């Protein structure tokens, strides 16, 4: 599995390493039994609240920033060097940091939850109705527990 991190070094709050994030991604994929190989790629982009607002307005018609957005790729989308791109997750660390304070969560755990949440969206989970939302929350809780990151809710 290849992980690309964009704007990762400029982070103010993030104490996780690329290896820790990659381990988290692989844990999510294993938990939901997603078949991945060393040739799969995932892009994580850390964006400002202004950038996130623009992305949210452009792709969801919501004129406000949000914590995480997921961008799916067509199945088996080639990215060169025989890699297959799963998709891209945009994360707004400013909003995630504020949410961690609001919900009384450790920032790194809130960030892990948002990475999990975004990745689950990429591989087919959603929360458009109560049934699907409960199913997604259950998987998020299971993963957070397995990595000793507490209850995300």
Tab-separated table of N, CA and C in Angstrom:
chain	number	residue	atom	x	y	z
A	1	UNK	N	0.856	-1.179	0.000
A	1	UNK	CA	0.000	0.000	0.000
A	1	UNK	C	0.895	1.232	0.000
A	2	UNK	N	0.607	2.137	-0.896
A	2	UNK	CA	1.361	3.390	-0.977
A	2	UNK	C	0.469	4.515	-0.455
A	3	UNK	N	1.032	5.337	0.403
A	3	UNK	CA	0.296	6.457	0.973
A	3	UNK	C	1.003	7.746	0.607
A	4	UNK	N	0.248	8.658	0.006
A	4	UNK	CA	0.785	9.968	-0.340
A	4	UNK	C	0.161	10.994	0.590
A	5	UNK	N	1.009	11.765	1.269
A	5	UNK	CA	0.534	12.808	2.179
A	5	UNK	C	0.891	14.163	1.589
A	6	UNK	N	-0.125	14.988	1.369
A	6	UNK	CA	0.081	16.323	0.812
A	6	UNK	C	-0.078	17.367	1.907
A	7	UNK	N	0.845	18.329	1.955
A	7	UNK	CA	0.860	19.397	2.963
A	7	UNK	C	0.982	18.850	4.379
A	8	UNK	N	1.604	17.716	4.530
A	8	UNK	CA	1.707	17.056	5.827
A	8	UNK	C	2.743	17.716	6.727
A	9	UNK	N	3.849	18.176	6.184
A	9	UNK	CA	4.922	18.754	6.992
A	9	UNK	C	4.553	20.113	7.572
A	10	UNK	N	3.588	20.792	6.969
A	10	UNK	CA	3.235	22.128	7.434
A	10	UNK	C	2.242	22.099	8.594
A	11	UNK	N	1.924	20.903	9.071
A	11	UNK	CA	0.917	20.757	10.109
A	11	UNK	C	1.333	21.388	11.429
A	12	UNK	N	0.376	22.035	12.082
A	12	UNK	CA	0.606	22.650	13.393
A	12	UNK	C	0.397	21.659	14.537
A	13	UNK	N	-0.546	20.744	14.375
A	13	UNK	CA	-1.002	19.931	15.491
A	13	UNK	C	-0.671	18.446	15.392
A	14	UNK	N	-0.399	17.968	14.207
A	14	UNK	CA	-0.296	16.528	13.979
A	14	UNK	C	1.021	15.982	14.506
A	15	UNK	N	0.915	14.976	15.353
A	15	UNK	CA	2.092	14.317	15.908
A	15	UNK	C	2.244	12.899	15.370
A	16	UNK	N	1.347	12.478	14.498
A	16	UNK	CA	1.417	11.149	13.913
A	16	UNK	C	2.452	11.115	12.797
A	17	UNK	N	3.127	9.989	12.654
A	17	UNK	CA	4.076	9.826	11.555
A	17	UNK	C	3.351	9.241	10.346
A	18	UNK	N	4.013	9.314	9.208
A	18	UNK	CA	3.454	8.711	7.997
A	18	UNK	C	3.251	7.213	8.206
A	19	UNK	N	4.192	6.555	8.878
A	19	UNK	CA	4.081	5.117	9.137
A	19	UNK	C	2.864	4.803	10.003
A	20	UNK	N	2.597	5.641	11.007
A	20	UNK	CA	1.421	5.426	11.861
A	20	UNK	C	0.120	5.599	11.074
A	21	UNK	N	0.097	6.588	10.195
A	21	UNK	CA	-1.094	6.806	9.371
A	21	UNK	C	-1.277	5.632	8.403
A	22	UNK	N	-0.191	5.168	7.804
A	22	UNK	CA	-0.267	4.018	6.900
A	22	UNK	C	-0.771	2.780	7.651
A	23	UNK	N	-0.280	2.550	8.859
A	23	UNK	CA	-0.754	1.421	9.668
A	23	UNK	C	-2.250	1.539	9.947
A	24	UNK	N	-2.714	2.749	10.238
A	24	UNK	CA	-4.141	2.985	10.472
A	24	UNK	C	-4.954	2.655	9.216
A	25	UNK	N	-4.505	3.137	8.084
A	25	UNK	CA	-5.197	2.875	6.809
A	25	UNK	C	-5.271	1.374	6.551
A	26	UNK	N	-4.166	0.683	6.745
A	26	UNK	CA	-4.154	-0.763	6.512
A	26	UNK	C	-5.061	-1.492	7.502
A	27	UNK	N	-5.133	-1.016	8.746
A	27	UNK	CA	-6.029	-1.613	9.744
A	27	UNK	C	-7.487	-1.472	9.314
A	28	UNK	N	-7.846	-0.298	8.808
A	28	UNK	CA	-9.212	-0.077	8.317
A	28	UNK	C	-9.523	-1.052	7.187
A	29	UNK	N	-8.631	-1.130	6.224
A	29	UNK	CA	-8.869	-1.984	5.062
A	29	UNK	C	-8.953	-3.461	5.447
A	30	UNK	N	-8.129	-3.885	6.387
A	30	UNK	CA	-8.184	-5.276	6.859
A	30	UNK	C	-9.485	-5.536	7.607
A	31	UNK	N	-9.900	-4.591	8.447
A	31	UNK	CA	-11.114	-4.761	9.245
A	31	UNK	C	-12.342	-4.959	8.369
A	32	UNK	N	-12.430	-4.206	7.292
A	32	UNK	CA	-13.607	-4.315	6.414
A	32	UNK	C	-13.371	-5.302	5.271
A	33	UNK	N	-12.244	-5.999	5.333
A	33	UNK	CA	-11.893	-7.027	4.348
A	33	UNK	C	-11.840	-6.482	2.924
A	34	UNK	N	-11.273	-5.288	2.801
A	34	UNK	CA	-11.054	-4.684	1.490
A	34	UNK	C	-9.770	-5.277	0.919
A	35	UNK	N	-9.847	-5.815	-0.256
A	35	UNK	CA	-8.674	-6.441	-0.869
A	35	UNK	C	-7.764	-5.348	-1.433
A	36	UNK	N	-6.593	-5.207	-0.797
A	36	UNK	CA	-5.631	-4.219	-1.260
A	36	UNK	C	-4.262	-4.880	-1.379
A	37	UNK	N	-3.429	-4.272	-2.196
A	37	UNK	CA	-2.084	-4.789	-2.417
A	37	UNK	C	-1.089	-3.653	-2.245
A	38	UNK	N	0.178	-3.999	-2.392
A	38	UNK	CA	1.226	-2.975	-2.312
A	38	UNK	C	1.111	-1.978	-3.457
A	39	UNK	N	0.329	-2.306	-4.481
A	39	UNK	CA	0.164	-1.407	-5.627
A	39	UNK	C	-0.986	-0.422	-5.462
A	40	UNK	N	-1.768	-0.544	-4.393
A	40	UNK	CA	-2.840	0.421	-4.156
A	40	UNK	C	-2.258	1.704	-3.566
A	41	UNK	N	-2.868	2.809	-3.927
A	41	UNK	CA	-2.422	4.112	-3.426
A	41	UNK	C	-3.607	4.874	-2.858
A	42	UNK	N	-3.345	5.594	-1.772
A	42	UNK	CA	-4.316	6.495	-1.168
A	42	UNK	C	-3.638	7.835	-0.973
A	43	UNK	N	-4.331	8.905	-1.339
A	43	UNK	CA	-3.812	10.255	-1.126
A	43	UNK	C	-4.566	10.916	0.024
A	44	UNK	N	-3.807	11.468	0.968
A	44	UNK	CA	-4.387	12.281	2.042
A	44	UNK	C	-3.847	13.687	1.872
A	45	UNK	N	-4.742	14.647	1.812
A	45	UNK	CA	-4.342	16.045	1.678
A	45	UNK	C	-4.819	16.822	2.891
A	46	UNK	N	-3.899	17.534	3.497
A	46	UNK	CA	-4.231	18.380	4.639
A	46	UNK	C	-4.413	19.796	4.106
A	47	UNK	N	-5.624	20.320	4.279
A	47	UNK	CA	-5.978	21.604	3.676
A	47	UNK	C	-6.428	22.601	4.737
A	48	UNK	N	-6.330	23.872	4.392
A	48	UNK	CA	-6.796	24.936	5.294
A	48	UNK	C	-8.319	24.984	5.296
A	49	UNK	N	-8.881	25.705	6.236
A	49	UNK	CA	-10.345	25.821	6.279
A	49	UNK	C	-10.865	26.550	5.040
A	50	UNK	N	-10.077	27.489	4.499
A	50	UNK	CA	-10.489	28.184	3.283
A	50	UNK	C	-10.526	27.220	2.090
A	51	UNK	N	-9.500	26.379	1.988
A	51	UNK	CA	-9.480	25.387	0.903
A	51	UNK	C	-10.623	24.390	1.056
A	52	UNK	N	-10.866	23.980	2.299
A	52	UNK	CA	-11.934	23.006	2.544
A	52	UNK	C	-13.291	23.608	2.221
A	53	UNK	N	-13.476	24.876	2.540
A	53	UNK	CA	-14.735	25.546	2.205
A	53	UNK	C	-14.950	25.544	0.694
A	54	UNK	N	-13.900	25.834	-0.066
A	54	UNK	CA	-13.995	25.843	-1.523
A	54	UNK	C	-14.306	24.437	-2.054
A	55	UNK	N	-13.642	23.423	-1.523
A	55	UNK	CA	-13.916	22.044	-1.944
A	55	UNK	C	-15.357	21.652	-1.624
A	56	UNK	N	-15.797	22.002	-0.425
A	56	UNK	CA	-17.149	21.649	0.010
A	56	UNK	C	-18.200	22.366	-0.847
A	57	UNK	N	-17.946	23.613	-1.190
A	57	UNK	CA	-18.861	24.381	-2.042
A	57	UNK	C	-18.880	23.797	-3.461
A	58	UNK	N	-17.711	23.479	-3.977
A	58	UNK	CA	-17.590	22.973	-5.346
A	58	UNK	C	-18.224	21.598	-5.505
A	59	UNK	N	-17.969	20.696	-4.560
A	59	UNK	CA	-18.378	19.303	-4.749
A	59	UNK	C	-19.631	18.886	-3.990
A	60	UNK	N	-20.041	19.679	-2.977
A	60	UNK	CA	-21.237	19.299	-2.213
A	60	UNK	C	-22.251	20.436	-2.124
A	61	UNK	N	-21.929	21.570	-2.727
A	61	UNK	CA	-22.788	22.747	-2.697
A	61	UNK	C	-23.090	23.216	-1.266
A	62	UNK	N	-22.117	23.023	-0.383
A	62	UNK	CA	-22.206	23.485	1.009
A	62	UNK	C	-21.203	24.620	1.162
A	63	UNK	N	-21.691	25.815	1.487
A	63	UNK	CA	-20.819	26.990	1.548
A	63	UNK	C	-20.220	27.160	2.937
A	64	UNK	N	-19.496	26.123	3.387
A	64	UNK	CA	-18.831	26.163	4.691
A	64	UNK	C	-17.742	25.097	4.705
A	65	UNK	N	-16.724	25.295	5.522
A	65	UNK	CA	-15.699	24.255	5.613
A	65	UNK	C	-16.234	23.059	6.396
A	66	UNK	N	-15.592	21.923	6.219
A	66	UNK	CA	-15.961	20.714	6.945
A	66	UNK	C	-14.690	20.002	7.383
A	67	UNK	N	-14.825	18.954	8.168
A	67	UNK	CA	-13.648	18.275	8.705
A	67	UNK	C	-12.963	17.349	7.697
A	68	UNK	N	-13.760	16.605	6.915
A	68	UNK	CA	-13.184	15.627	5.992
A	68	UNK	C	-14.077	15.486	4.761
A	69	UNK	N	-13.447	15.332	3.617
A	69	UNK	CA	-14.141	15.029	2.362
A	69	UNK	C	-13.404	13.892	1.676
A	70	UNK	N	-14.162	13.014	1.067
A	70	UNK	CA	-13.585	11.877	0.350
A	70	UNK	C	-13.919	11.981	-1.133
A	71	UNK	N	-12.941	11.681	-1.951
A	71	UNK	CA	-13.115	11.742	-3.394
A	71	UNK	C	-12.791	10.376	-3.979
A	72	UNK	N	-13.837	9.698	-4.433
A	72	UNK	CA	-13.680	8.364	-5.009
A	72	UNK	C	-13.067	8.445	-6.390
A	73	UNK	N	-12.382	7.390	-6.742
A	73	UNK	CA	-11.855	7.229	-8.084
A	73	UNK	C	-12.607	6.081	-8.743
A	74	UNK	N	-12.700	6.089	-10.058
A	74	UNK	CA	-13.291	4.929	-10.727
A	74	UNK	C	-12.503	3.676	-10.338
A	75	UNK	N	-13.176	2.548	-10.270
A	75	UNK	CA	-12.524	1.309	-9.870
A	75	UNK	C	-11.292	1.046	-10.731
A	76	UNK	N	-10.225	0.646	-10.057
A	76	UNK	CA	-8.950	0.318	-10.716
A	76	UNK	C	-8.378	1.483	-11.521
A	77	UNK	N	-8.521	2.702	-11.002
A	77	UNK	CA	-8.001	3.896	-11.668
A	77	UNK	C	-6.470	3.858	-11.641
A	78	UNK	N	-5.813	3.768	-12.795
A	78	UNK	CA	-4.345	3.686	-12.809
A	78	UNK	C	-3.707	5.050	-12.568
A	79	UNK	N	-2.612	5.061	-11.805
A	79	UNK	CA	-1.891	6.312	-11.552
A	79	UNK	C	-0.434	6.214	-11.985
A	80	UNK	N	-0.115	5.238	-12.784
A	80	UNK	CA	1.266	5.069	-13.240
A	80	UNK	C	2.024	4.125	-12.324
A	81	UNK	N	3.161	3.677	-12.790
A	81	UNK	CA	3.990	2.731	-12.033
A	81	UNK	C	3.176	1.554	-11.502
A	82	UNK	N	2.157	1.153	-12.256
A	82	UNK	CA	1.306	0.018	-11.906
A	82	UNK	C	0.554	0.200	-10.580
A	83	UNK	N	0.395	1.425	-10.124
A	83	UNK	CA	-0.362	1.689	-8.895
A	83	UNK	C	-1.831	1.926	-9.237
A	84	UNK	N	-2.703	1.581	-8.294
A	84	UNK	CA	-4.137	1.783	-8.446
A	84	UNK	C	-4.592	2.724	-7.340
A	85	UNK	N	-5.142	3.853	-7.715
A	85	UNK	CA	-5.564	4.863	-6.756
A	85	UNK	C	-6.940	4.519	-6.181
A	86	UNK	N	-7.004	4.382	-4.858
A	86	UNK	CA	-8.279	4.139	-4.171
A	86	UNK	C	-9.100	5.425	-4.162
A	87	UNK	N	-8.441	6.548	-3.889
A	87	UNK	CA	-9.113	7.834	-3.838
A	87	UNK	C	-8.294	8.839	-3.064
A	88	UNK	N	-8.925	9.975	-2.781
A	88	UNK	CA	-8.246	11.035	-2.042
A	88	UNK	C	-9.141	11.483	-0.902
A	89	UNK	N	-8.502	11.741	0.228
A	89	UNK	CA	-9.208	12.246	1.404
A	89	UNK	C	-8.618	13.606	1.740
A	90	UNK	N	-9.475	14.616	1.828
A	90	UNK	CA	-9.052	15.946	2.248
A	90	UNK	C	-9.423	16.099	3.721
A	91	UNK	N	-8.453	16.528	4.519
A	91	UNK	CA	-8.652	16.704	5.963
A	91	UNK	C	-8.325	18.134	6.336
A	92	UNK	N	-9.187	18.746	7.135
A	92	UNK	CA	-8.939	20.107	7.613
A	92	UNK	C	-8.553	20.036	9.085
A	93	UNK	N	-7.249	20.100	9.339
A	93	UNK	CA	-6.779	19.936	10.711
A	93	UNK	C	-7.291	21.042	11.642
A	94	UNK	N	-7.517	22.257	11.121
A	94	UNK	CA	-8.038	23.337	11.957
A	94	UNK	C	-9.413	22.966	12.521
A	95	UNK	N	-10.273	22.459	11.664
A	95	UNK	CA	-11.622	22.086	12.097
A	95	UNK	C	-11.559	20.851	12.990
A	96	UNK	N	-10.732	19.890	12.634
A	96	UNK	CA	-10.598	18.689	13.457
A	96	UNK	C	-10.068	19.056	14.839
A	97	UNK	N	-9.138	19.988	14.906
A	97	UNK	CA	-8.616	20.452	16.192
A	97	UNK	C	-9.727	21.105	17.029
A	98	UNK	N	-10.495	21.987	16.395
A	98	UNK	CA	-11.606	22.638	17.111
A	98	UNK	C	-12.636	21.612	17.582
A	99	UNK	N	-12.928	20.626	16.745
A	99	UNK	CA	-13.871	19.570	17.130
A	99	UNK	C	-13.326	18.740	18.291
A	100	UNK	N	-12.027	18.500	18.292
A	100	UNK	CA	-11.449	17.717	19.393
A	100	UNK	C	-11.656	18.441	20.723
A	101	UNK	N	-11.528	19.752	20.709
A	101	UNK	CA	-11.795	20.516	21.932
A	101	UNK	C	-13.286	20.484	22.270
A	102	UNK	N	-14.121	20.719	21.282
A	102	UNK	CA	-15.578	20.759	21.480
A	102	UNK	C	-16.108	19.436	22.036
A	103	UNK	N	-15.636	18.322	21.477
A	103	UNK	CA	-16.130	16.999	21.886
A	103	UNK	C	-15.279	16.350	22.975
A	104	UNK	N	-14.275	17.111	23.472
A	104	UNK	CA	-13.393	16.628	24.545
A	104	UNK	C	-12.699	15.323	24.159
A	105	UNK	N	-12.090	15.346	22.971
A	105	UNK	CA	-11.348	14.203	22.447
A	105	UNK	C	-9.880	14.599	22.280
A	106	UNK	N	-9.005	13.640	22.386
A	106	UNK	CA	-7.589	13.873	22.081
A	106	UNK	C	-7.483	14.146	20.583
A	107	UNK	N	-6.733	15.190	20.225
A	107	UNK	CA	-6.659	15.593	18.818
A	107	UNK	C	-6.263	14.436	17.906
A	108	UNK	N	-5.196	13.699	18.250
A	108	UNK	CA	-4.747	12.594	17.395
A	108	UNK	C	-5.847	11.560	17.202
A	109	UNK	N	-6.635	11.299	18.257
A	109	UNK	CA	-7.727	10.333	18.132
A	109	UNK	C	-8.838	10.862	17.233
A	110	UNK	N	-9.124	12.159	17.341
A	110	UNK	CA	-10.125	12.755	16.455
A	110	UNK	C	-9.644	12.700	15.001
A	111	UNK	N	-8.374	12.965	14.785
A	111	UNK	CA	-7.805	12.891	13.447
A	111	UNK	C	-7.889	11.455	12.916
A	112	UNK	N	-7.530	10.483	13.737
A	112	UNK	CA	-7.630	9.081	13.316
A	112	UNK	C	-9.065	8.749	12.926
A	113	UNK	N	-10.019	9.224	13.736
A	113	UNK	CA	-11.424	8.967	13.432
A	113	UNK	C	-11.800	9.556	12.073
A	114	UNK	N	-11.347	10.763	11.775
A	114	UNK	CA	-11.685	11.392	10.501
A	114	UNK	C	-11.019	10.672	9.327
A	115	UNK	N	-9.806	10.146	9.526
A	115	UNK	CA	-9.158	9.357	8.475
A	115	UNK	C	-9.965	8.083	8.239
A	116	UNK	N	-10.357	7.418	9.326
A	116	UNK	CA	-11.179	6.203	9.231
A	116	UNK	C	-12.485	6.519	8.511
A	117	UNK	N	-13.152	7.586	8.938
A	117	UNK	CA	-14.435	7.987	8.367
A	117	UNK	C	-14.299	8.251	6.862
A	118	UNK	N	-13.292	9.031	6.488
A	118	UNK	CA	-13.080	9.343	5.077
A	118	UNK	C	-12.773	8.112	4.248
A	119	UNK	N	-11.961	7.212	4.796
A	119	UNK	CA	-11.608	5.992	4.070
A	119	UNK	C	-12.819	5.069	3.918
A	120	UNK	N	-13.632	4.971	4.954
A	120	UNK	CA	-14.840	4.153	4.848
A	120	UNK	C	-15.762	4.674	3.743
A	121	UNK	N	-15.863	6.001	3.618
A	121	UNK	CA	-16.651	6.567	2.512
A	121	UNK	C	-16.086	6.124	1.161
A	122	UNK	N	-14.768	6.139	1.039
A	122	UNK	CA	-14.149	5.772	-0.238
A	122	UNK	C	-14.441	4.336	-0.641
A	123	UNK	N	-14.617	3.470	0.334
A	123	UNK	CA	-14.793	2.055	-0.005
A	123	UNK	C	-16.247	1.606	0.111
A	124	UNK	N	-17.161	2.588	0.157
A	124	UNK	CA	-18.566	2.244	0.004
A	124	UNK	C	-19.478	2.450	1.194
A	125	UNK	N	-18.954	2.858	2.333
A	125	UNK	CA	-19.818	3.122	3.486
A	125	UNK	C	-20.416	4.517	3.367
A	126	UNK	N	-21.589	4.694	3.967
A	126	UNK	CA	-22.238	5.995	3.940
A	126	UNK	C	-23.144	6.124	5.156
A	127	UNK	N	-23.702	7.302	5.338
A	127	UNK	CA	-24.624	7.533	6.449
A	127	UNK	C	-25.817	8.357	5.985
A	128	UNK	N	-26.300	8.039	4.781
A	128	UNK	CA	-27.441	8.771	4.219
A	128	UNK	C	-28.760	8.386	4.878
A	129	UNK	N	-28.785	7.208	5.503
A	129	UNK	CA	-29.977	6.828	6.267
A	129	UNK	C	-29.528	6.208	7.586
A	130	UNK	N	-30.476	6.026	8.487
A	130	UNK	CA	-30.151	5.571	9.839
A	130	UNK	C	-29.472	4.200	9.841
A	131	UNK	N	-29.977	3.267	9.026
A	131	UNK	CA	-29.391	1.926	8.977
A	131	UNK	C	-27.927	1.982	8.562
A	132	UNK	N	-27.648	2.668	7.444
A	132	UNK	CA	-26.278	2.770	6.957
A	132	UNK	C	-25.397	3.543	7.942
A	133	UNK	N	-25.955	4.585	8.538
A	133	UNK	CA	-25.214	5.364	9.522
A	133	UNK	C	-24.822	4.528	10.730
A	134	UNK	N	-25.747	3.713	11.219
A	134	UNK	CA	-25.446	2.846	12.363
A	134	UNK	C	-24.371	1.830	12.014
A	135	UNK	N	-24.457	1.289	10.799
A	135	UNK	CA	-23.470	0.310	10.343
A	135	UNK	C	-22.078	0.959	10.265
A	136	UNK	N	-22.025	2.167	9.706
A	136	UNK	CA	-20.748	2.870	9.579
A	136	UNK	C	-20.177	3.223	10.955
A	137	UNK	N	-21.018	3.726	11.846
A	137	UNK	CA	-20.563	4.063	13.200
A	137	UNK	C	-20.049	2.834	13.932
A	138	UNK	N	-20.699	1.707	13.745
A	138	UNK	CA	-20.272	0.469	14.388
A	138	UNK	C	-18.865	0.075	13.930
A	139	UNK	N	-18.606	0.192	12.643
A	139	UNK	CA	-17.276	-0.130	12.112
A	139	UNK	C	-16.246	0.864	12.639
A	140	UNK	N	-16.604	2.149	12.675
A	140	UNK	CA	-15.687	3.171	13.199
A	140	UNK	C	-15.327	2.870	14.653
A	141	UNK	N	-16.324	2.533	15.447
A	141	UNK	CA	-16.076	2.217	16.865
A	141	UNK	C	-15.188	0.989	17.008
A	142	UNK	N	-15.432	-0.025	16.197
A	142	UNK	CA	-14.640	-1.257	16.243
A	142	UNK	C	-13.170	-0.956	15.937
A	143	UNK	N	-12.932	-0.169	14.910
A	143	UNK	CA	-11.561	0.162	14.525
A	143	UNK	C	-10.903	1.029	15.591
A	144	UNK	N	-11.607	2.036	16.060
A	144	UNK	CA	-11.041	2.912	17.096
A	144	UNK	C	-10.685	2.107	18.352
A	145	UNK	N	-11.515	1.162	18.710
A	145	UNK	CA	-11.237	0.311	19.868
A	145	UNK	C	-10.003	-0.556	19.602
A	146	UNK	N	-9.920	-1.108	18.398
A	146	UNK	CA	-8.797	-2.002	18.061
A	146	UNK	C	-7.450	-1.279	18.078
A	147	UNK	N	-7.466	0.035	17.859
A	147	UNK	CA	-6.202	0.799	17.883
A	147	UNK	C	-6.039	1.582	19.183
A	148	UNK	N	-6.902	1.281	20.156
A	148	UNK	CA	-6.845	1.928	21.485
A	148	UNK	C	-6.954	3.444	21.397
A	149	UNK	N	-7.888	3.922	20.570
A	149	UNK	CA	-8.071	5.366	20.382
A	149	UNK	C	-9.385	5.871	20.969
A	150	UNK	N	-10.048	5.067	21.776
A	150	UNK	CA	-11.257	5.516	22.449
A	150	UNK	C	-12.485	5.509	21.572
A	151	UNK	N	-13.611	5.816	22.186
A	151	UNK	CA	-14.892	5.890	21.475
A	151	UNK	C	-14.929	7.181	20.674
A	152	UNK	N	-15.163	7.093	19.366
A	152	UNK	CA	-15.158	8.308	18.557
A	152	UNK	C	-16.364	9.204	18.808
A	153	UNK	N	-17.414	8.652	19.435
A	153	UNK	CA	-18.615	9.431	19.677
A	153	UNK	C	-18.806	9.605	21.135
